[in-house]
mmCIF file of C-alpha atoms in Angstrom:
data_model
loop_
_atom_site.group_PDB
_atom_site.id
_atom_site.type_symbol
_atom_site.label_atom_id
_atom_site.label_comp_id
_atom_site.label_asym_id
_atom_site.label_seq_id
_atom_site.Cartn_x
_atom_site.Cartn_y
_atom_site.Cartn_z
ATOM 1 C CA MET A 1 -151.532 -51.649 -69.593
ATOM 2 C CA THR A 2 -152.104 -55.530 -70.073
ATOM 3 C CA LEU A 3 -148.895 -57.295 -70.462
ATOM 4 C CA PRO A 4 -147.923 -58.340 -73.934
ATOM 5 C CA LEU A 5 -147.562 -61.920 -73.272
ATOM 6 C CA ALA A 6 -148.589 -64.747 -75.537
ATOM 7 C CA PHE A 7 -148.515 -68.392 -74.104
ATOM 8 C CA SER A 8 -148.268 -71.310 -76.303
ATOM 9 C CA PRO A 9 -150.994 -74.061 -75.623
ATOM 10 C CA GLU A 10 -148.520 -76.285 -74.042
ATOM 11 C CA VAL A 11 -147.285 -73.701 -71.679
ATOM 12 C CA ALA A 12 -150.786 -72.519 -70.838
ATOM 13 C CA LYS A 13 -151.718 -75.953 -69.973
ATOM 14 C CA ALA A 14 -148.874 -76.352 -67.551
ATOM 15 C CA ARG A 15 -149.781 -72.930 -65.953
ATOM 16 C CA ASP A 16 -153.334 -74.028 -65.395
ATOM 17 C CA ALA A 17 -152.190 -77.491 -63.994
ATOM 18 C CA GLY A 18 -149.493 -75.897 -61.860
ATOM 19 C CA THR A 19 -146.774 -78.174 -63.278
ATOM 20 C CA PRO A 20 -143.197 -77.323 -63.602
ATOM 21 C CA ILE A 21 -141.853 -74.973 -66.444
ATOM 22 C CA VAL A 22 -138.448 -74.309 -67.668
ATOM 23 C CA ALA A 23 -137.633 -71.136 -69.599
ATOM 24 C CA LEU A 24 -135.356 -71.166 -72.665
ATOM 25 C CA GLU A 25 -133.758 -68.352 -74.559
ATOM 26 C CA SER A 26 -134.043 -67.835 -78.330
ATOM 27 C CA THR A 27 -130.735 -66.227 -79.479
ATOM 28 C CA ILE A 28 -129.283 -69.885 -79.850
ATOM 29 C CA ILE A 29 -131.904 -70.257 -82.552
ATOM 30 C CA THR A 30 -131.539 -67.060 -84.428
ATOM 31 C CA HIS A 31 -127.767 -66.166 -83.694
ATOM 32 C CA GLY A 32 -126.245 -69.524 -82.615
ATOM 33 C CA MET A 33 -126.347 -71.816 -85.590
ATOM 34 C CA PRO A 34 -127.730 -71.967 -89.018
ATOM 35 C CA TYR A 35 -131.087 -73.391 -90.341
ATOM 36 C CA PRO A 36 -132.147 -76.213 -89.929
ATOM 37 C CA GLN A 37 -129.608 -77.255 -87.232
ATOM 38 C CA ASN A 38 -130.991 -74.355 -84.971
ATOM 39 C CA VAL A 39 -134.571 -75.808 -85.105
ATOM 40 C CA GLU A 40 -133.322 -79.408 -84.600
ATOM 41 C CA THR A 41 -131.257 -78.333 -81.488
ATOM 42 C CA ALA A 42 -134.139 -76.261 -80.048
ATOM 43 C CA GLU A 43 -136.381 -79.338 -80.477
ATOM 44 C CA MET A 44 -133.882 -81.715 -78.761
ATOM 45 C CA VAL A 45 -133.579 -79.167 -75.750
ATOM 46 C CA GLU A 46 -137.443 -79.027 -75.429
ATOM 47 C CA ALA A 47 -137.740 -82.671 -75.560
ATOM 48 C CA THR A 48 -135.081 -83.158 -72.850
ATOM 49 C CA ILE A 49 -137.031 -80.911 -70.536
ATOM 50 C CA ARG A 50 -140.231 -82.964 -71.107
ATOM 51 C CA GLU A 51 -138.452 -86.164 -70.624
ATOM 52 C CA ASN A 52 -137.447 -84.883 -67.219
ATOM 53 C CA GLY A 53 -140.881 -83.941 -65.943
ATOM 54 C CA ALA A 54 -141.187 -80.267 -67.020
ATOM 55 C CA THR A 55 -142.599 -78.106 -69.762
ATOM 56 C CA PRO A 56 -140.281 -76.117 -71.903
ATOM 57 C CA ALA A 57 -141.142 -72.440 -72.726
ATOM 58 C CA THR A 58 -138.847 -71.081 -75.374
ATOM 59 C CA ILE A 59 -139.156 -67.165 -75.256
ATOM 60 C CA ALA A 60 -139.021 -64.706 -78.127
ATOM 61 C CA VAL A 61 -140.406 -61.474 -79.174
ATOM 62 C CA MET A 62 -142.694 -61.788 -82.098
ATOM 63 C CA ASN A 63 -145.095 -59.182 -83.740
ATOM 64 C CA GLY A 64 -145.235 -57.039 -80.682
ATOM 65 C CA ARG A 65 -145.675 -59.801 -78.183
ATOM 66 C CA ILE A 66 -143.557 -61.828 -75.912
ATOM 67 C CA HIS A 67 -144.152 -65.343 -76.608
ATOM 68 C CA ILE A 68 -143.882 -67.685 -73.755
ATOM 69 C CA GLY A 69 -143.316 -70.955 -75.354
ATOM 70 C CA LEU A 70 -143.402 -71.424 -79.283
ATOM 71 C CA THR A 71 -145.480 -73.723 -81.265
ATOM 72 C CA ALA A 72 -143.820 -75.729 -83.924
ATOM 73 C CA ASP A 73 -144.880 -73.279 -86.639
ATOM 74 C CA GLU A 74 -143.673 -70.302 -84.643
ATOM 75 C CA LEU A 75 -140.205 -71.880 -84.105
ATOM 76 C CA GLN A 76 -139.895 -72.476 -87.708
ATOM 77 C CA GLU A 77 -140.893 -68.869 -88.363
ATOM 78 C CA LEU A 78 -138.423 -67.470 -85.887
ATOM 79 C CA ALA A 79 -135.658 -69.828 -87.116
ATOM 80 C CA GLN A 80 -136.013 -68.513 -90.756
ATOM 81 C CA ALA A 81 -136.717 -64.898 -89.923
ATOM 82 C CA LYS A 82 -134.367 -62.221 -91.258
ATOM 83 C CA ASP A 83 -132.889 -59.253 -89.308
ATOM 84 C CA VAL A 84 -133.882 -60.726 -85.903
ATOM 85 C CA ALA A 85 -132.723 -58.275 -83.083
ATOM 86 C CA LYS A 86 -130.828 -59.605 -80.243
ATOM 87 C CA VAL A 87 -132.872 -58.412 -77.380
ATOM 88 C CA SER A 88 -131.712 -57.486 -73.883
ATOM 89 C CA ARG A 89 -133.085 -55.204 -71.034
ATOM 90 C CA ALA A 90 -132.206 -51.955 -72.908
ATOM 91 C CA ASP A 91 -134.099 -52.603 -76.233
ATOM 92 C CA MET A 92 -136.728 -55.063 -75.296
ATOM 93 C CA ALA A 93 -139.552 -52.522 -75.028
ATOM 94 C CA VAL A 94 -138.495 -50.914 -78.277
ATOM 95 C CA VAL A 95 -138.549 -54.137 -80.219
ATOM 96 C CA LEU A 96 -141.986 -54.852 -78.764
ATOM 97 C CA ALA A 97 -143.298 -51.304 -79.665
ATOM 98 C CA ARG A 98 -142.145 -51.670 -83.279
ATOM 99 C CA GLY A 99 -143.694 -55.119 -83.636
ATOM 100 C CA GLY A 100 -140.496 -56.670 -84.812
ATOM 101 C CA TYR A 101 -138.792 -59.881 -84.048
ATOM 102 C CA GLY A 102 -136.407 -60.179 -81.095
ATOM 103 C CA ALA A 103 -134.412 -63.241 -79.910
ATOM 104 C CA THR A 104 -133.891 -63.011 -76.118
ATOM 105 C CA THR A 105 -130.585 -62.986 -74.491
ATOM 106 C CA VAL A 106 -130.067 -64.296 -70.847
ATOM 107 C CA ALA A 107 -131.241 -60.968 -69.346
ATOM 108 C CA ALA A 108 -134.288 -60.636 -71.660
ATOM 109 C CA THR A 109 -135.327 -64.232 -71.039
ATOM 110 C CA MET A 110 -135.171 -63.748 -67.205
ATOM 111 C CA ILE A 111 -137.422 -60.691 -67.560
ATOM 112 C CA ALA A 112 -139.878 -62.394 -69.644
ATOM 113 C CA ALA A 113 -139.936 -65.678 -67.633
ATOM 114 C CA HIS A 114 -140.188 -63.574 -64.384
ATOM 115 C CA LEU A 115 -143.363 -61.757 -65.877
ATOM 116 C CA ALA A 116 -144.836 -65.152 -66.676
ATOM 117 C CA GLY A 117 -144.195 -66.577 -63.158
ATOM 118 C CA ILE A 118 -141.370 -69.018 -64.189
ATOM 119 C CA THR A 119 -138.414 -69.335 -61.960
ATOM 120 C CA VAL A 120 -136.143 -71.687 -63.517
ATOM 121 C CA PHE A 121 -134.120 -70.996 -66.859
ATOM 122 C CA ALA A 122 -131.737 -73.151 -68.815
ATOM 123 C CA THR A 123 -129.242 -71.620 -71.144
ATOM 124 C CA GLY A 124 -125.719 -72.595 -72.515
ATOM 125 C CA GLY A 125 -123.575 -70.026 -70.910
ATOM 126 C CA ILE A 126 -124.148 -66.494 -69.457
ATOM 127 C CA GLY A 127 -122.559 -63.143 -70.783
ATOM 128 C CA GLY A 128 -120.040 -61.453 -68.604
ATOM 129 C CA VAL A 129 -116.996 -59.248 -68.561
ATOM 130 C CA HIS A 130 -115.202 -59.265 -71.917
ATOM 131 C CA LYS A 131 -111.492 -59.205 -72.151
ATOM 132 C CA GLY A 132 -110.248 -55.587 -72.162
ATOM 133 C CA ALA A 133 -113.327 -54.328 -70.428
ATOM 134 C CA GLU A 134 -111.132 -51.940 -68.312
ATOM 135 C CA GLU A 135 -110.989 -49.924 -71.564
ATOM 136 C CA SER A 136 -114.125 -50.741 -73.440
ATOM 137 C CA PHE A 137 -116.458 -51.143 -70.483
ATOM 138 C CA ASP A 138 -117.900 -54.172 -72.331
ATOM 139 C CA ILE A 139 -119.863 -55.941 -69.613
ATOM 140 C CA SER A 140 -123.018 -57.977 -70.228
ATOM 141 C CA ALA A 141 -126.339 -56.984 -68.963
ATOM 142 C CA ASP A 142 -126.715 -60.595 -67.835
ATOM 143 C CA LEU A 143 -124.865 -60.077 -64.764
ATOM 144 C CA ARG A 144 -126.985 -57.118 -63.326
ATOM 145 C CA GLU A 145 -130.080 -59.008 -64.253
ATOM 146 C CA LEU A 146 -128.918 -61.908 -62.056
ATOM 147 C CA SER A 147 -128.864 -59.653 -59.201
ATOM 148 C CA GLU A 148 -132.136 -58.052 -59.956
ATOM 149 C CA THR A 149 -134.599 -60.819 -61.183
ATOM 150 C CA ALA A 150 -135.552 -63.854 -59.055
ATOM 151 C CA MET A 151 -134.557 -66.737 -61.232
ATOM 152 C CA THR A 152 -132.499 -69.919 -61.031
ATOM 153 C CA VAL A 153 -130.297 -69.801 -64.155
ATOM 154 C CA VAL A 154 -128.642 -73.138 -65.131
ATOM 155 C CA ALA A 155 -125.539 -72.597 -67.297
ATOM 156 C CA ALA A 156 -122.087 -74.226 -67.880
ATOM 157 C CA GLY A 157 -120.637 -71.164 -66.340
ATOM 158 C CA ALA A 158 -119.964 -67.940 -68.467
ATOM 159 C CA LYS A 159 -118.867 -68.189 -71.986
ATOM 160 C CA ALA A 160 -115.121 -69.155 -72.042
ATOM 161 C CA ILE A 161 -114.300 -66.097 -74.530
ATOM 162 C CA LEU A 162 -114.784 -63.863 -71.557
ATOM 163 C CA ASP A 163 -112.659 -62.658 -68.727
ATOM 164 C CA LEU A 164 -113.849 -65.282 -66.385
ATOM 165 C CA PRO A 165 -112.241 -64.194 -63.226
ATOM 166 C CA LYS A 166 -113.442 -60.580 -63.690
ATOM 167 C CA THR A 167 -116.931 -61.887 -64.485
ATOM 168 C CA PHE A 168 -117.226 -63.828 -61.194
ATOM 169 C CA GLU A 169 -115.927 -61.015 -59.202
ATOM 170 C CA VAL A 170 -118.654 -58.730 -60.586
ATOM 171 C CA LEU A 171 -121.158 -61.403 -59.750
ATOM 172 C CA GLU A 172 -119.733 -61.469 -56.158
ATOM 173 C CA THR A 173 -119.964 -57.852 -55.954
ATOM 174 C CA LEU A 174 -123.618 -57.812 -57.098
ATOM 175 C CA GLY A 175 -124.514 -60.333 -54.447
ATOM 176 C CA VAL A 176 -125.217 -63.208 -56.855
ATOM 177 C CA PRO A 177 -124.768 -66.719 -55.627
ATOM 178 C CA VAL A 178 -122.712 -68.740 -57.967
ATOM 179 C CA ILE A 179 -123.189 -72.450 -57.289
ATOM 180 C CA ALA A 180 -121.034 -75.251 -58.808
ATOM 181 C CA TYR A 181 -123.109 -78.380 -59.406
ATOM 182 C CA GLY A 182 -121.270 -81.396 -57.974
ATOM 183 C CA GLN A 183 -117.682 -80.026 -58.014
ATOM 184 C CA ASP A 184 -115.424 -77.646 -56.311
ATOM 185 C CA THR A 185 -114.123 -75.690 -59.230
ATOM 186 C CA LEU A 186 -116.177 -73.549 -61.667
ATOM 187 C CA PRO A 187 -116.843 -74.963 -65.134
ATOM 188 C CA ALA A 188 -115.490 -72.888 -68.171
ATOM 189 C CA PHE A 189 -118.299 -73.537 -70.684
ATOM 190 C CA TRP A 190 -116.732 -75.866 -73.131
ATOM 191 C CA SER A 191 -114.441 -77.177 -70.311
ATOM 192 C CA ARG A 192 -115.560 -78.992 -67.259
ATOM 193 C CA THR A 193 -113.095 -77.304 -64.919
ATOM 194 C CA SER A 194 -110.984 -74.256 -64.539
ATOM 195 C CA ASP A 195 -108.391 -72.849 -62.106
ATOM 196 C CA MET A 196 -111.070 -70.939 -60.180
ATOM 197 C CA THR A 197 -112.376 -72.406 -57.120
ATOM 198 C CA ALA A 198 -116.223 -72.358 -56.795
ATOM 199 C CA PRO A 199 -117.663 -69.955 -54.203
ATOM 200 C CA LEU A 200 -120.473 -72.507 -53.460
ATOM 201 C CA ARG A 201 -121.197 -75.967 -54.155
ATOM 202 C CA MET A 202 -124.269 -78.079 -54.221
ATOM 203 C CA ASP A 203 -124.871 -81.741 -55.213
ATOM 204 C CA THR A 204 -128.608 -82.065 -55.614
ATOM 205 C CA ALA A 205 -131.391 -80.332 -57.543
ATOM 206 C CA ALA A 206 -133.303 -80.333 -54.312
ATOM 207 C CA GLU A 207 -130.635 -78.214 -52.352
ATOM 208 C CA ILE A 208 -130.562 -75.755 -55.293
ATOM 209 C CA ALA A 209 -134.316 -75.344 -55.414
ATOM 210 C CA CYS A 210 -134.435 -74.876 -51.532
ATOM 211 C CA ALA A 211 -131.769 -72.199 -51.887
ATOM 212 C CA GLN A 212 -133.819 -70.106 -54.408
ATOM 213 C CA ILE A 213 -136.961 -70.502 -52.313
ATOM 214 C CA THR A 214 -135.096 -69.520 -49.264
ATOM 215 C CA ARG A 215 -133.620 -66.460 -50.881
ATOM 216 C CA THR A 216 -137.011 -65.077 -51.894
ATOM 217 C CA ALA A 217 -138.449 -65.889 -48.415
ATOM 218 C CA ILE A 218 -135.819 -63.826 -46.521
ATOM 219 C CA GLY A 219 -136.285 -60.821 -48.932
ATOM 220 C CA LEU A 220 -133.199 -61.092 -50.995
ATOM 221 C CA LYS A 221 -133.892 -59.937 -54.437
ATOM 222 C CA GLY A 222 -132.198 -61.464 -57.477
ATOM 223 C CA GLY A 223 -131.552 -65.023 -58.586
ATOM 224 C CA GLN A 224 -128.835 -67.631 -58.646
ATOM 225 C CA LEU A 225 -126.431 -69.014 -61.095
ATOM 226 C CA VAL A 226 -125.913 -72.694 -61.134
ATOM 227 C CA ALA A 227 -122.697 -73.587 -62.938
ATOM 228 C CA ASN A 228 -123.178 -77.129 -64.436
ATOM 229 C CA PRO A 229 -120.115 -78.809 -65.892
ATOM 230 C CA ILE A 230 -120.403 -80.163 -69.589
ATOM 231 C CA PRO A 231 -120.415 -83.995 -69.564
ATOM 232 C CA ALA A 232 -116.790 -85.401 -69.494
ATOM 233 C CA ASN A 233 -117.248 -87.104 -72.816
ATOM 234 C CA ASP A 234 -118.241 -83.984 -74.611
ATOM 235 C CA GLU A 235 -115.707 -81.375 -73.188
ATOM 236 C CA ILE A 236 -112.851 -79.512 -74.919
ATOM 237 C CA PRO A 237 -109.999 -79.142 -72.401
ATOM 238 C CA ALA A 238 -109.081 -75.703 -71.397
ATOM 239 C CA ASP A 239 -105.440 -76.084 -72.644
ATOM 240 C CA VAL A 240 -106.724 -76.933 -76.095
ATOM 241 C CA LEU A 241 -109.039 -74.094 -76.349
ATOM 242 C CA ALA A 242 -106.863 -71.315 -74.942
ATOM 243 C CA PRO A 243 -104.739 -70.672 -78.266
ATOM 244 C CA VAL A 244 -107.912 -70.882 -80.303
ATOM 245 C CA ILE A 245 -109.729 -68.368 -78.245
ATOM 246 C CA ALA A 246 -106.565 -66.053 -78.262
ATOM 247 C CA GLN A 247 -106.475 -66.210 -81.915
ATOM 248 C CA ALA A 248 -110.143 -65.417 -82.332
ATOM 249 C CA LEU A 249 -109.878 -62.500 -79.952
ATOM 250 C CA GLU A 250 -106.831 -61.096 -81.957
ATOM 251 C CA GLU A 251 -108.940 -61.290 -85.072
ATOM 252 C CA ALA A 252 -111.944 -59.591 -83.573
ATOM 253 C CA ASP A 253 -109.673 -56.715 -82.244
ATOM 254 C CA ALA A 254 -107.908 -56.255 -85.622
ATOM 255 C CA GLN A 255 -111.299 -56.098 -87.443
ATOM 256 C CA GLY A 256 -112.742 -53.656 -84.967
ATOM 257 C CA ILE A 257 -115.699 -55.858 -83.949
ATOM 258 C CA ALA A 258 -117.303 -54.431 -80.943
ATOM 259 C CA ALA A 259 -120.421 -54.334 -78.675
ATOM 260 C CA LYS A 260 -123.038 -57.003 -79.579
ATOM 261 C CA GLY A 261 -121.042 -58.130 -82.570
ATOM 262 C CA VAL A 262 -118.246 -59.498 -80.506
ATOM 263 C CA THR A 263 -119.760 -62.719 -79.074
ATOM 264 C CA PRO A 264 -121.244 -64.010 -82.502
ATOM 265 C CA PHE A 265 -117.874 -63.360 -84.334
ATOM 266 C CA LEU A 266 -115.873 -65.141 -81.644
ATOM 267 C CA LEU A 267 -118.203 -68.046 -81.349
ATOM 268 C CA GLN A 268 -118.085 -68.449 -85.188
ATOM 269 C CA ARG A 269 -114.386 -68.179 -85.422
ATOM 270 C CA ILE A 270 -113.928 -70.746 -82.619
ATOM 271 C CA PHE A 271 -116.219 -73.094 -84.520
ATOM 272 C CA GLU A 272 -114.070 -72.754 -87.583
ATOM 273 C CA LEU A 273 -110.903 -73.026 -85.750
ATOM 274 C CA THR A 274 -112.120 -76.211 -83.944
ATOM 275 C CA GLU A 275 -113.588 -77.754 -87.120
ATOM 276 C CA GLY A 276 -117.012 -77.802 -85.578
ATOM 277 C CA ARG A 277 -116.117 -79.330 -82.224
ATOM 278 C CA SER A 278 -117.066 -76.269 -80.199
ATOM 279 C CA LEU A 279 -120.714 -76.482 -81.656
ATOM 280 C CA THR A 280 -121.031 -80.135 -80.695
ATOM 281 C CA ALA A 281 -119.868 -79.385 -77.292
ATOM 282 C CA ASN A 282 -122.211 -76.480 -77.147
ATOM 283 C CA ILE A 283 -125.287 -78.666 -77.930
ATOM 284 C CA ALA A 284 -124.112 -81.263 -75.302
ATOM 285 C CA LEU A 285 -123.817 -78.786 -72.628
ATOM 286 C CA VAL A 286 -127.242 -77.203 -73.296
ATOM 287 C CA LEU A 287 -128.901 -80.471 -73.182
ATOM 288 C CA ASN A 288 -127.122 -81.218 -69.886
ATOM 289 C CA ASN A 289 -128.251 -77.829 -68.579
ATOM 290 C CA ALA A 290 -131.810 -78.569 -69.619
ATOM 291 C CA ARG A 291 -131.884 -81.895 -67.739
ATOM 292 C CA LEU A 292 -130.861 -80.285 -64.479
ATOM 293 C CA ALA A 293 -133.155 -77.339 -64.878
ATOM 294 C CA ALA A 294 -136.037 -79.568 -65.310
ATOM 295 C CA GLU A 295 -135.048 -81.454 -62.085
ATOM 296 C CA ILE A 296 -134.714 -78.154 -60.277
ATOM 297 C CA ALA A 297 -138.118 -76.913 -61.516
ATOM 298 C CA CYS A 298 -139.711 -80.182 -60.463
ATOM 299 C CA GLU A 299 -138.096 -79.707 -56.937
ATOM 300 C CA MET A 300 -139.248 -76.175 -56.621
ATOM 301 C CA ARG A 301 -142.833 -77.229 -57.333
ATOM 302 C CA LYS A 302 -142.599 -80.076 -54.827
ATOM 303 C CA GLN A 303 -141.214 -77.973 -52.127
ATOM 304 C CA ALA A 304 -143.683 -75.153 -52.754
ATOM 305 C CA LYS A 305 -146.590 -77.445 -52.002
#
């Protein structure tokens, strides 16, 4: 079977030229914010990657194909589409078979990028172990995907609404390198620091690129998570966020929100409770991750020569 991949002209040109490419997810477009702010943010992230020497490849499922890179018209189409599925490993093939729209999560974006030969992916924050997972077993497929698919994923850590200690414990069990960029503590999404010591630290894009190349060369499957702290001027301190997150979690539990509905509900309530400050921080950290991812992709290309 021919792979159902559709490359945008920009990405196809970069592939032919052998220049660096950075994958981007599409759930931030369809499930992260309203139109037209979702398009404006996606365009800013793509522009940031170009400014730092790489080509952006926003990934989405549209009309039975995995799009690796979106044209301006396709981005508008996706941003305004209704009933877009939030696609992960479990349902990606089903959405493709039905010919529907699917926004890719971290796991699905990793799978698609790997099929396209892309090795670096920038996102906001990964999914992980939800609070109360010892009863609900609600654990994101992102964690296992990191252990299976060779990809350097640049994120501001895991989303702060999660059980962060358990999330990083699972990543350790799965053998996923978690690398804090430029500091000794793990960032916590909207907050630069946490009370968790980083298992690994690297200070340059060149080191990070070399680590993934070496991992693949010695036969270790899977990728690595680069935990990149949000810029200091844009962060929301953890002590400010803690009661807000606690309130949002209590409301989700009281309303019986579960499974794939949990994260969108919590992010929306935190947005409301912080009067929009969480979304501003979210945009800042995604742009920061895009910058670092582009630098890593450029280094990987340089070191592969």
